[in-house]
PDB file of C-alpha atoms in Angstrom:
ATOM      1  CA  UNK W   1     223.040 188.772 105.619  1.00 38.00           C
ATOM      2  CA  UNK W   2     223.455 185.602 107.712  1.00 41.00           C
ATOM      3  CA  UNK W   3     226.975 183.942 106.294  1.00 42.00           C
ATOM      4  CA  UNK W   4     227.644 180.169 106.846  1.00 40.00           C
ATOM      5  CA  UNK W   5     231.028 178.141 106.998  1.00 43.00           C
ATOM      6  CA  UNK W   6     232.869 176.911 104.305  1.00 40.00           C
ATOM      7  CA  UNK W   7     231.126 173.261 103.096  1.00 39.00           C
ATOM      8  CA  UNK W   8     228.277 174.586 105.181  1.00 42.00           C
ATOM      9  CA  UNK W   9     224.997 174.077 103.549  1.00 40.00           C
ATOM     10  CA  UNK W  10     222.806 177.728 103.253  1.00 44.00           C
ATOM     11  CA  UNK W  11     220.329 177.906 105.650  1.00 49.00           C
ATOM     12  CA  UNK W  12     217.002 178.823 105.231  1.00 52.00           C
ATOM     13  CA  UNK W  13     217.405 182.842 105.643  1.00 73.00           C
ATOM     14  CA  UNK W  14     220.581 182.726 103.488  1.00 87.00           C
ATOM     15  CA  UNK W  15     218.622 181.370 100.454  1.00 87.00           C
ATOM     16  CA  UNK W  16     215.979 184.142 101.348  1.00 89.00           C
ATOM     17  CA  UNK W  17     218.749 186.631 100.780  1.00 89.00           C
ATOM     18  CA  UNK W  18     220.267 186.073  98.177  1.00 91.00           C
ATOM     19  CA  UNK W  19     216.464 185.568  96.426  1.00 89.00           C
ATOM     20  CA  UNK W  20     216.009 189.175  97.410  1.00 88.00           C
ATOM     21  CA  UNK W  21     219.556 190.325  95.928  1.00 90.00           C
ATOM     22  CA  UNK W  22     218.850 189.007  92.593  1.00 89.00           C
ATOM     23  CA  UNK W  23     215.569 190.563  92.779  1.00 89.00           C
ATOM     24  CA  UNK W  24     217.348 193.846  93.866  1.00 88.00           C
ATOM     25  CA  UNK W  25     219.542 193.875  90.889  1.00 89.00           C
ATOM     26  CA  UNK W  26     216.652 192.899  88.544  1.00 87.00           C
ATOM     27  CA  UNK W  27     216.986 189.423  87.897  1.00 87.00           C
ATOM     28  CA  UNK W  28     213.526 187.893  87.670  1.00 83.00           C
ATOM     29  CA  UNK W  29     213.882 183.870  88.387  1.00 86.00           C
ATOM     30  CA  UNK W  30     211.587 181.836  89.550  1.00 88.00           C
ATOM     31  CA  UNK W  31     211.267 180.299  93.192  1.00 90.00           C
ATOM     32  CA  UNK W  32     209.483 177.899  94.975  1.00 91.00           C
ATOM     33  CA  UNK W  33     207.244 178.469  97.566  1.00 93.00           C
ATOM     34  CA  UNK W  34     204.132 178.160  99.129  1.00 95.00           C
ATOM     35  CA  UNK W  35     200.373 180.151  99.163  1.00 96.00           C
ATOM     36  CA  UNK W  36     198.650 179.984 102.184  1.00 97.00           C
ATOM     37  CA  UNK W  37     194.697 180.523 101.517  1.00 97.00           C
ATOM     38  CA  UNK W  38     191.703 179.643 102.974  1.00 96.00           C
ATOM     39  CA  UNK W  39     189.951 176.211 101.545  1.00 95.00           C
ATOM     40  CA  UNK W  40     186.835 177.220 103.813  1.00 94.00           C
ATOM     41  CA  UNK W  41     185.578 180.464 105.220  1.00 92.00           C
ATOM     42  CA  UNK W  42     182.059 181.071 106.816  1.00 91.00           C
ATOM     43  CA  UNK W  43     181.112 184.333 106.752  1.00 88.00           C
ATOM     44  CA  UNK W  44     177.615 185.906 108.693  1.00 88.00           C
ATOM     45  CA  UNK W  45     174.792 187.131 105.812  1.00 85.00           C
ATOM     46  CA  UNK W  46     175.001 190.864 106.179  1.00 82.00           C
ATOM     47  CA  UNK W  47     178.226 190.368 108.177  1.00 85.00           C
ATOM     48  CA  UNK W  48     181.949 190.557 106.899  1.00 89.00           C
ATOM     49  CA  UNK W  49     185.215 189.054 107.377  1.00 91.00           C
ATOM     50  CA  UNK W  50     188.631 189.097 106.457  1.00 92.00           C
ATOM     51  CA  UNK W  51     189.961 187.084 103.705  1.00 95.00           C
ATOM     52  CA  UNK W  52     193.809 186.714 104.313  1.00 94.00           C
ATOM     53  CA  UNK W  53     196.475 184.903 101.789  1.00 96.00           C
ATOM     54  CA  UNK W  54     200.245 184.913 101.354  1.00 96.00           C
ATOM     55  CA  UNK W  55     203.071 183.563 100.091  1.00 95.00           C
ATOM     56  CA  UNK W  56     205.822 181.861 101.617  1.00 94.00           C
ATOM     57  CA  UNK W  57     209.501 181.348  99.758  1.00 93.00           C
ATOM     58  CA  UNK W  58     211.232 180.336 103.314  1.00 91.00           C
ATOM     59  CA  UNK W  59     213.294 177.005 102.498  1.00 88.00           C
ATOM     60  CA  UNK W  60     211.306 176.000 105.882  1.00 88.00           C
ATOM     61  CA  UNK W  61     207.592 177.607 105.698  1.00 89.00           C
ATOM     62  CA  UNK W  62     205.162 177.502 108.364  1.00 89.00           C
ATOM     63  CA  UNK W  63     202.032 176.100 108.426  1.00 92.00           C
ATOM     64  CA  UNK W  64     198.985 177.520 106.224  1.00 92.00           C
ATOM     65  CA  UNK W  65     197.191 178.307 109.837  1.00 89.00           C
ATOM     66  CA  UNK W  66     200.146 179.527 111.552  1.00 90.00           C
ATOM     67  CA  UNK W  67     200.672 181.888 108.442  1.00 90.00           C
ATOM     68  CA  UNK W  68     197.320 183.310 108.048  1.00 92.00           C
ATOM     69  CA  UNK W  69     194.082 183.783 109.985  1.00 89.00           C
ATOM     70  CA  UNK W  70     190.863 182.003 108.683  1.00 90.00           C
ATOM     71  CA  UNK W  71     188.289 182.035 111.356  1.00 86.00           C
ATOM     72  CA  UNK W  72     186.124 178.884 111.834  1.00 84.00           C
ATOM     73  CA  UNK W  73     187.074 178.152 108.843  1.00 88.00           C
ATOM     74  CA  UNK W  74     190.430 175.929 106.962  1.00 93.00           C
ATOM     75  CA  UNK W  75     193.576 176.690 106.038  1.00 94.00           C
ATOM     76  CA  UNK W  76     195.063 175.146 102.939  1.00 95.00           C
ATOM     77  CA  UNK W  77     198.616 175.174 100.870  1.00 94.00           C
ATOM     78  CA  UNK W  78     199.772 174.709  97.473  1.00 94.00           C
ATOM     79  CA  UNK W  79     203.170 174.628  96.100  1.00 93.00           C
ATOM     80  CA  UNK W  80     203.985 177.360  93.479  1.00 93.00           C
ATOM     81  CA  UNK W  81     207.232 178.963  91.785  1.00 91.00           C
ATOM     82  CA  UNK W  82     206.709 182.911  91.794  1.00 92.00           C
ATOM     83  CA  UNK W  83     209.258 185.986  91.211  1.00 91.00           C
ATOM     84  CA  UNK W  84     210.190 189.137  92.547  1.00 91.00           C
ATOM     85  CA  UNK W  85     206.953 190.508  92.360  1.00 91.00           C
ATOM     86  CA  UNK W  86     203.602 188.892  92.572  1.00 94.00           C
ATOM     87  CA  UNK W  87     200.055 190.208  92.062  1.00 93.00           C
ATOM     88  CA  UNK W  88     196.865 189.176  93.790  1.00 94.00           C
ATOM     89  CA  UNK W  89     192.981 189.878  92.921  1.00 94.00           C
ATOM     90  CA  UNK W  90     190.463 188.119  94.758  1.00 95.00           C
ATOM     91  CA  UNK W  91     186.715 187.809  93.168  1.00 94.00           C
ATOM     92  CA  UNK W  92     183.443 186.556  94.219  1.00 93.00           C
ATOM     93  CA  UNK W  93     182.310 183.861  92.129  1.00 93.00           C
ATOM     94  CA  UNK W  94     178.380 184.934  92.097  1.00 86.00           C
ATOM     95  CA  UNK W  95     176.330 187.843  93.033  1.00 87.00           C
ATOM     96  CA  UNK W  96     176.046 186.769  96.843  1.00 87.00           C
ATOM     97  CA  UNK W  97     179.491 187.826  97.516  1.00 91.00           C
ATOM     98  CA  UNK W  98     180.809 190.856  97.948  1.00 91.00           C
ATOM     99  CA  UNK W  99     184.705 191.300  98.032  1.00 93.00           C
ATOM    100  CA  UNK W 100     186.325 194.783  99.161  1.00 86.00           C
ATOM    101  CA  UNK W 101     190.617 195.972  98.886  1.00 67.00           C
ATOM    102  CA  UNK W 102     192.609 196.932 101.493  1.00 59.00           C
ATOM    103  CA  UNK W 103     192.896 200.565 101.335  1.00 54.00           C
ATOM    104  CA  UNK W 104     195.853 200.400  98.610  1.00 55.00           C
ATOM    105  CA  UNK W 105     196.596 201.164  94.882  1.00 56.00           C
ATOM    106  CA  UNK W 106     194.868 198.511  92.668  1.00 60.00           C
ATOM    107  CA  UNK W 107     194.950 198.035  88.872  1.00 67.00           C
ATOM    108  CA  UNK W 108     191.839 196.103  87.834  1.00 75.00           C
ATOM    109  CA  UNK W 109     191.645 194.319  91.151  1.00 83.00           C
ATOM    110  CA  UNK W 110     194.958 193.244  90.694  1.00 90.00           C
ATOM    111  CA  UNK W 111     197.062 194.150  94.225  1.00 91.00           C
ATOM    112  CA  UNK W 112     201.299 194.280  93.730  1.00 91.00           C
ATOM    113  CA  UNK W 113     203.444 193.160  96.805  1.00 89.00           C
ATOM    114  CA  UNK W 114     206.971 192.403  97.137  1.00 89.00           C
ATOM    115  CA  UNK W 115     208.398 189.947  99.713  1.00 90.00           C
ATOM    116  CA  UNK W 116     209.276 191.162 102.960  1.00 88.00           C
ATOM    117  CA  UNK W 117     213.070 190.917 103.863  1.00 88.00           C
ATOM    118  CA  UNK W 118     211.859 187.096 105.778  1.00 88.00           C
ATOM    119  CA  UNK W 119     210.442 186.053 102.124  1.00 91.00           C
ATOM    120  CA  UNK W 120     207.009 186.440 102.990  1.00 92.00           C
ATOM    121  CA  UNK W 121     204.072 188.325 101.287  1.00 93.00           C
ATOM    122  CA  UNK W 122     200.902 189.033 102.433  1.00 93.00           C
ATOM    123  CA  UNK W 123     197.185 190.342 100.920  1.00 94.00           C
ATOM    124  CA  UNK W 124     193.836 190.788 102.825  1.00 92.00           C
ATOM    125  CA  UNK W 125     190.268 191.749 101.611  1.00 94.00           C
ATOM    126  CA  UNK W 126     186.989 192.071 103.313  1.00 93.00           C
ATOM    127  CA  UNK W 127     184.379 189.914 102.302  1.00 94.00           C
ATOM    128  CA  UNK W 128     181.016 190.735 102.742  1.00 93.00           C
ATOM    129  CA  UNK W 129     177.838 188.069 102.611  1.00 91.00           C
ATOM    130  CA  UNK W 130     175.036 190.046 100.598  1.00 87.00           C
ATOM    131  CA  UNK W 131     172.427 187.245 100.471  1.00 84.00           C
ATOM    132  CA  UNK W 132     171.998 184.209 102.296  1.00 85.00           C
ATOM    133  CA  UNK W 133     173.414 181.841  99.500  1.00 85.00           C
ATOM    134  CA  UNK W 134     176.871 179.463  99.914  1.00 88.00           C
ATOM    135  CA  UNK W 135     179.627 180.656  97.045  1.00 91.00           C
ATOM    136  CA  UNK W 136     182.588 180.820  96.441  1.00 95.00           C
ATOM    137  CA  UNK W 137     185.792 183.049  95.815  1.00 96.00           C
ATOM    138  CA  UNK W 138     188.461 182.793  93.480  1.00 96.00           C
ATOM    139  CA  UNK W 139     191.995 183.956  94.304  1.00 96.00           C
ATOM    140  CA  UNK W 140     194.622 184.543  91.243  1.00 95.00           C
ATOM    141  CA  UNK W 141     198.153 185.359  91.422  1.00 95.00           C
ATOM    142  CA  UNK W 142     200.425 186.003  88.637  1.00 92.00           C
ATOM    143  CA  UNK W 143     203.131 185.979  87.770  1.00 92.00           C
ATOM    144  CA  UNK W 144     202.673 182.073  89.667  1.00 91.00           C
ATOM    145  CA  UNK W 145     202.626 178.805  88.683  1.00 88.00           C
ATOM    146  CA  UNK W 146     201.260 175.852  90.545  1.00 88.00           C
ATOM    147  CA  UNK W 147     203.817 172.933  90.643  1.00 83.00           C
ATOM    148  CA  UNK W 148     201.662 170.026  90.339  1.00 77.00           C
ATOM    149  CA  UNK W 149     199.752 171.485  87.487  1.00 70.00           C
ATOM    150  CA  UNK W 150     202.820 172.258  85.776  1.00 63.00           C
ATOM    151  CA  UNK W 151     204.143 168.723  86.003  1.00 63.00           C
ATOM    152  CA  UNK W 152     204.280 167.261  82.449  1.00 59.00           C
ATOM    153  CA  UNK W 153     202.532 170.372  80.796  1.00 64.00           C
ATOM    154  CA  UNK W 154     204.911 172.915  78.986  1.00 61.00           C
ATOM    155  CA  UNK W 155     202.508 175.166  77.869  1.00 63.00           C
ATOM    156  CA  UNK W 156     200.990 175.948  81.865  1.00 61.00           C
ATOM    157  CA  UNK W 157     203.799 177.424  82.687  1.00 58.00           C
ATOM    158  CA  UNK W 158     203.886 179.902  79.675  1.00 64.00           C
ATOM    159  CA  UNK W 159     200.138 181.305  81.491  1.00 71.00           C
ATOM    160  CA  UNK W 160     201.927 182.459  84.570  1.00 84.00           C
ATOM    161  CA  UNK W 161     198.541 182.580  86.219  1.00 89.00           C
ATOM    162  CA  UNK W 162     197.390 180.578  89.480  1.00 92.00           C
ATOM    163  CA  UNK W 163     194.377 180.329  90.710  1.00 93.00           C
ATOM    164  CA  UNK W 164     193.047 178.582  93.882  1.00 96.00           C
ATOM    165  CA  UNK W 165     189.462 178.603  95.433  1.00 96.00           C
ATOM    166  CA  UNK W 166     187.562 178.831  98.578  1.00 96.00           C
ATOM    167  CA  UNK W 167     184.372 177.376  99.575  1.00 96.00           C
ATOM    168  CA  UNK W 168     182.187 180.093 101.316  1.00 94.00           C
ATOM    169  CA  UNK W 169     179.109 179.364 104.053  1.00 90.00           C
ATOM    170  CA  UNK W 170     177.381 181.712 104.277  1.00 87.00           C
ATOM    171  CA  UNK W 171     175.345 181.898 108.226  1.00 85.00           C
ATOM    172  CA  UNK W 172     171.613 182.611 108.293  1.00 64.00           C
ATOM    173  CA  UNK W 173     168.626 182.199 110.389  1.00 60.00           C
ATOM    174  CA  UNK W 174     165.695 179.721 108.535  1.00 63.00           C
ATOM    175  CA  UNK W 175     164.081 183.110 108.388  1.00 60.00           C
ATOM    176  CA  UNK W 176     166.561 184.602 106.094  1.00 62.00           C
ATOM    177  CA  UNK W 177     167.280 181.912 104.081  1.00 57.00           C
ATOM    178  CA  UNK W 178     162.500 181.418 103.699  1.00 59.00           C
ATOM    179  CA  UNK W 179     162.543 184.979 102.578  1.00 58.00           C
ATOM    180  CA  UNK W 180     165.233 184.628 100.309  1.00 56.00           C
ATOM    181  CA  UNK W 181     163.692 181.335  98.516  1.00 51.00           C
ATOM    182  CA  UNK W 182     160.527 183.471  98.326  1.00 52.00           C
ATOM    183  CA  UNK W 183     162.409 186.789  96.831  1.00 62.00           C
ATOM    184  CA  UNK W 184     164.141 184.565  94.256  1.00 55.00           C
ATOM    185  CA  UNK W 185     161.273 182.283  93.274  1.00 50.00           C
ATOM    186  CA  UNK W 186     158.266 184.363  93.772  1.00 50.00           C
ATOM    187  CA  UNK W 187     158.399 185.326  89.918  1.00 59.00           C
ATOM    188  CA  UNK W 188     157.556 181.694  89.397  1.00 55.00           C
ATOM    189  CA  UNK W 189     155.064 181.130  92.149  1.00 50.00           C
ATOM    190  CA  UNK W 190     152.879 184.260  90.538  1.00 54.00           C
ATOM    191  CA  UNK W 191     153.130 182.526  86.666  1.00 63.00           C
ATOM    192  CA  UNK W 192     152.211 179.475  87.964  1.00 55.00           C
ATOM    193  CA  UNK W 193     149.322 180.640  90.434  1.00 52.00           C
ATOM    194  CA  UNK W 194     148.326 182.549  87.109  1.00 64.00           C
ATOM    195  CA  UNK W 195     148.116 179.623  85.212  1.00 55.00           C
ATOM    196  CA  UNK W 196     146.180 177.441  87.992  1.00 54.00           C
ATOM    197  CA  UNK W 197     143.705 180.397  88.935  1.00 57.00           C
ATOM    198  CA  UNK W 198     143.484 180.757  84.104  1.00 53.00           C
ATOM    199  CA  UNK W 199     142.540 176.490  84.707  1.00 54.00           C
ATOM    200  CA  UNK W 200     140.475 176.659  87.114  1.00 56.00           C
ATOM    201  CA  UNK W 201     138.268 179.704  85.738  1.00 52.00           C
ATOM    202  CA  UNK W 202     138.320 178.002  82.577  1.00 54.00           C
ATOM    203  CA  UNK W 203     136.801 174.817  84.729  1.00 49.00           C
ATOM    204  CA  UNK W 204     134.342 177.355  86.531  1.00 52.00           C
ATOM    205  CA  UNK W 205     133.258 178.456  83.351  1.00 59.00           C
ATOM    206  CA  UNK W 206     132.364 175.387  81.454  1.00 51.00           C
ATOM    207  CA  UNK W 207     130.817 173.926  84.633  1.00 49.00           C
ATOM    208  CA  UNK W 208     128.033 177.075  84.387  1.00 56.00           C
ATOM    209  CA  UNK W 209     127.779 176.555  80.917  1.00 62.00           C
ATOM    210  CA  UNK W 210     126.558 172.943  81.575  1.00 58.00           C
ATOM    211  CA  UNK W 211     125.085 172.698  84.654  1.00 57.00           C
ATOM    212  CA  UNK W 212     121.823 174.252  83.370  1.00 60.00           C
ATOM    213  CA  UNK W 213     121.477 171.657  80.690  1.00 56.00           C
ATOM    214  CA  UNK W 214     121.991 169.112  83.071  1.00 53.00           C
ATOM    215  CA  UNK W 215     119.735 170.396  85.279  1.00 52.00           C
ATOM    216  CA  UNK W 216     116.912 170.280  81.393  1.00 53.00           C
ATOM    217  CA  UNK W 217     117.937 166.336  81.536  1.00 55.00           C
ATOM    218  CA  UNK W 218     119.771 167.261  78.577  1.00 51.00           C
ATOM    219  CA  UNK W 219     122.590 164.715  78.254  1.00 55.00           C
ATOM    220  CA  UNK W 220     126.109 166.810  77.486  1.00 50.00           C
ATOM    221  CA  UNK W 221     128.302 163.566  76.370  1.00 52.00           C
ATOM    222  CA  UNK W 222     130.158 164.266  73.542  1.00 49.00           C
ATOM    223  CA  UNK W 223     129.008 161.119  70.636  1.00 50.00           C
ATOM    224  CA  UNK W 224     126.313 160.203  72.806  1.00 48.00           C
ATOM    225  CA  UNK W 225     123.703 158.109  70.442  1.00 45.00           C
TER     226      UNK W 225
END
């Protein structure tokens, strides 16, 4: 462990270690950091990408892009307090999403990772576009607790829960995204093609029914005198 002079402030890997003692000799405390998500991601329909986060307790973090890897998409940071062990699940927030684990032990979705000896901890899913349709995804970690939201509110910090969420674009030809309008709405188009072509034979029908009275010179207005 990195030692420091007497009257010396700790430096930045110092508090790191002695974070990762107490957590060594179970003591579960809270520290501040950072999570390091993506805001934005565009992903290709049919097409996958990864979806990267992680958490930062360095007294000096990096940037959110230097940190993880978001594609053309954005990078984006919130300050948290998390402990020794932090869990991560990642869900699609509709049906156009599709969001796969690393090849690791899971309960419910829920991924477990300790911090790495430089205070960091990292997740990553793959997260495949299944219809031409912009979504999002949700990312929760627990135990966490977002700073700001705990500002003046007790009873947020007794949830231990986080969550943080990412705007997805989804990329698609006009082509995909016509066929797509027609798969969803053509339920719609059929009732209400039904109930013009149910009109317009009932319009047919009452036209024959008068025309050959017309033709007799018979008049056909209703309270005609």
């Amino acid at each position: 462990m990195p030692t420091s002079e007497p009257g010396e402030p700790a430096g930045p890997d110092d508090a790191v270690a002695r974070f990762q003692e107490r957590c060594e000799e179970g003591v579960e405390e809270w520290r501040e950091g950072k999570v390091d998500y993506p805001s934005e991601l565009s992903v290709p329909v049919d097409g996958a990408v990864n979806y990267n986060a992680a958490l930062d307790v360095r007294s000096e973090p990096l940037p959110a892009d230097e940190v993880i890897d978001v594609g053309d998409g954005a990078a984006a940071s919130e300050e948290v307090l998390v402990k020794c062990t932090v869990a991560a699940r990642l869900t699609a927030v509709g049906d156009a999403l599709s969001v796969a684990d690393e090849p690791t032990e899971s309960v419910g979705g829920w991924i477990v990772q300790e911090f790495s000896p430089k205070g960091v901890v990292e997740w990553s899913w793959t997260v495949t576009a299944l219809e031409p349709v912009d979504q999002q995804l949700r990312l929760e970690l627990r135990p966490a607790i977002v700073v700001e939201d705990a500002a003046g509110d007790p009873g947020y910090a007794s949830r231990n829960l986080a969550s943080f969420t990412t705007d997805v674009t989804v990329e698609a030809s006009l082509l995909h995204r016509t066929a797509y309008w027609f798969e969803v709405n053509w339920p719609l188009i059929v009732i209400i093609a039904t109930a013009v072509g149910a009109g317009t034979l009932a319009v047919v029908t009452w036209w024959r029914k008068i025309r050959p009275r017309r033709k007799a010179g018979v008049r056909t207005d209703v309270g005609a005198t």
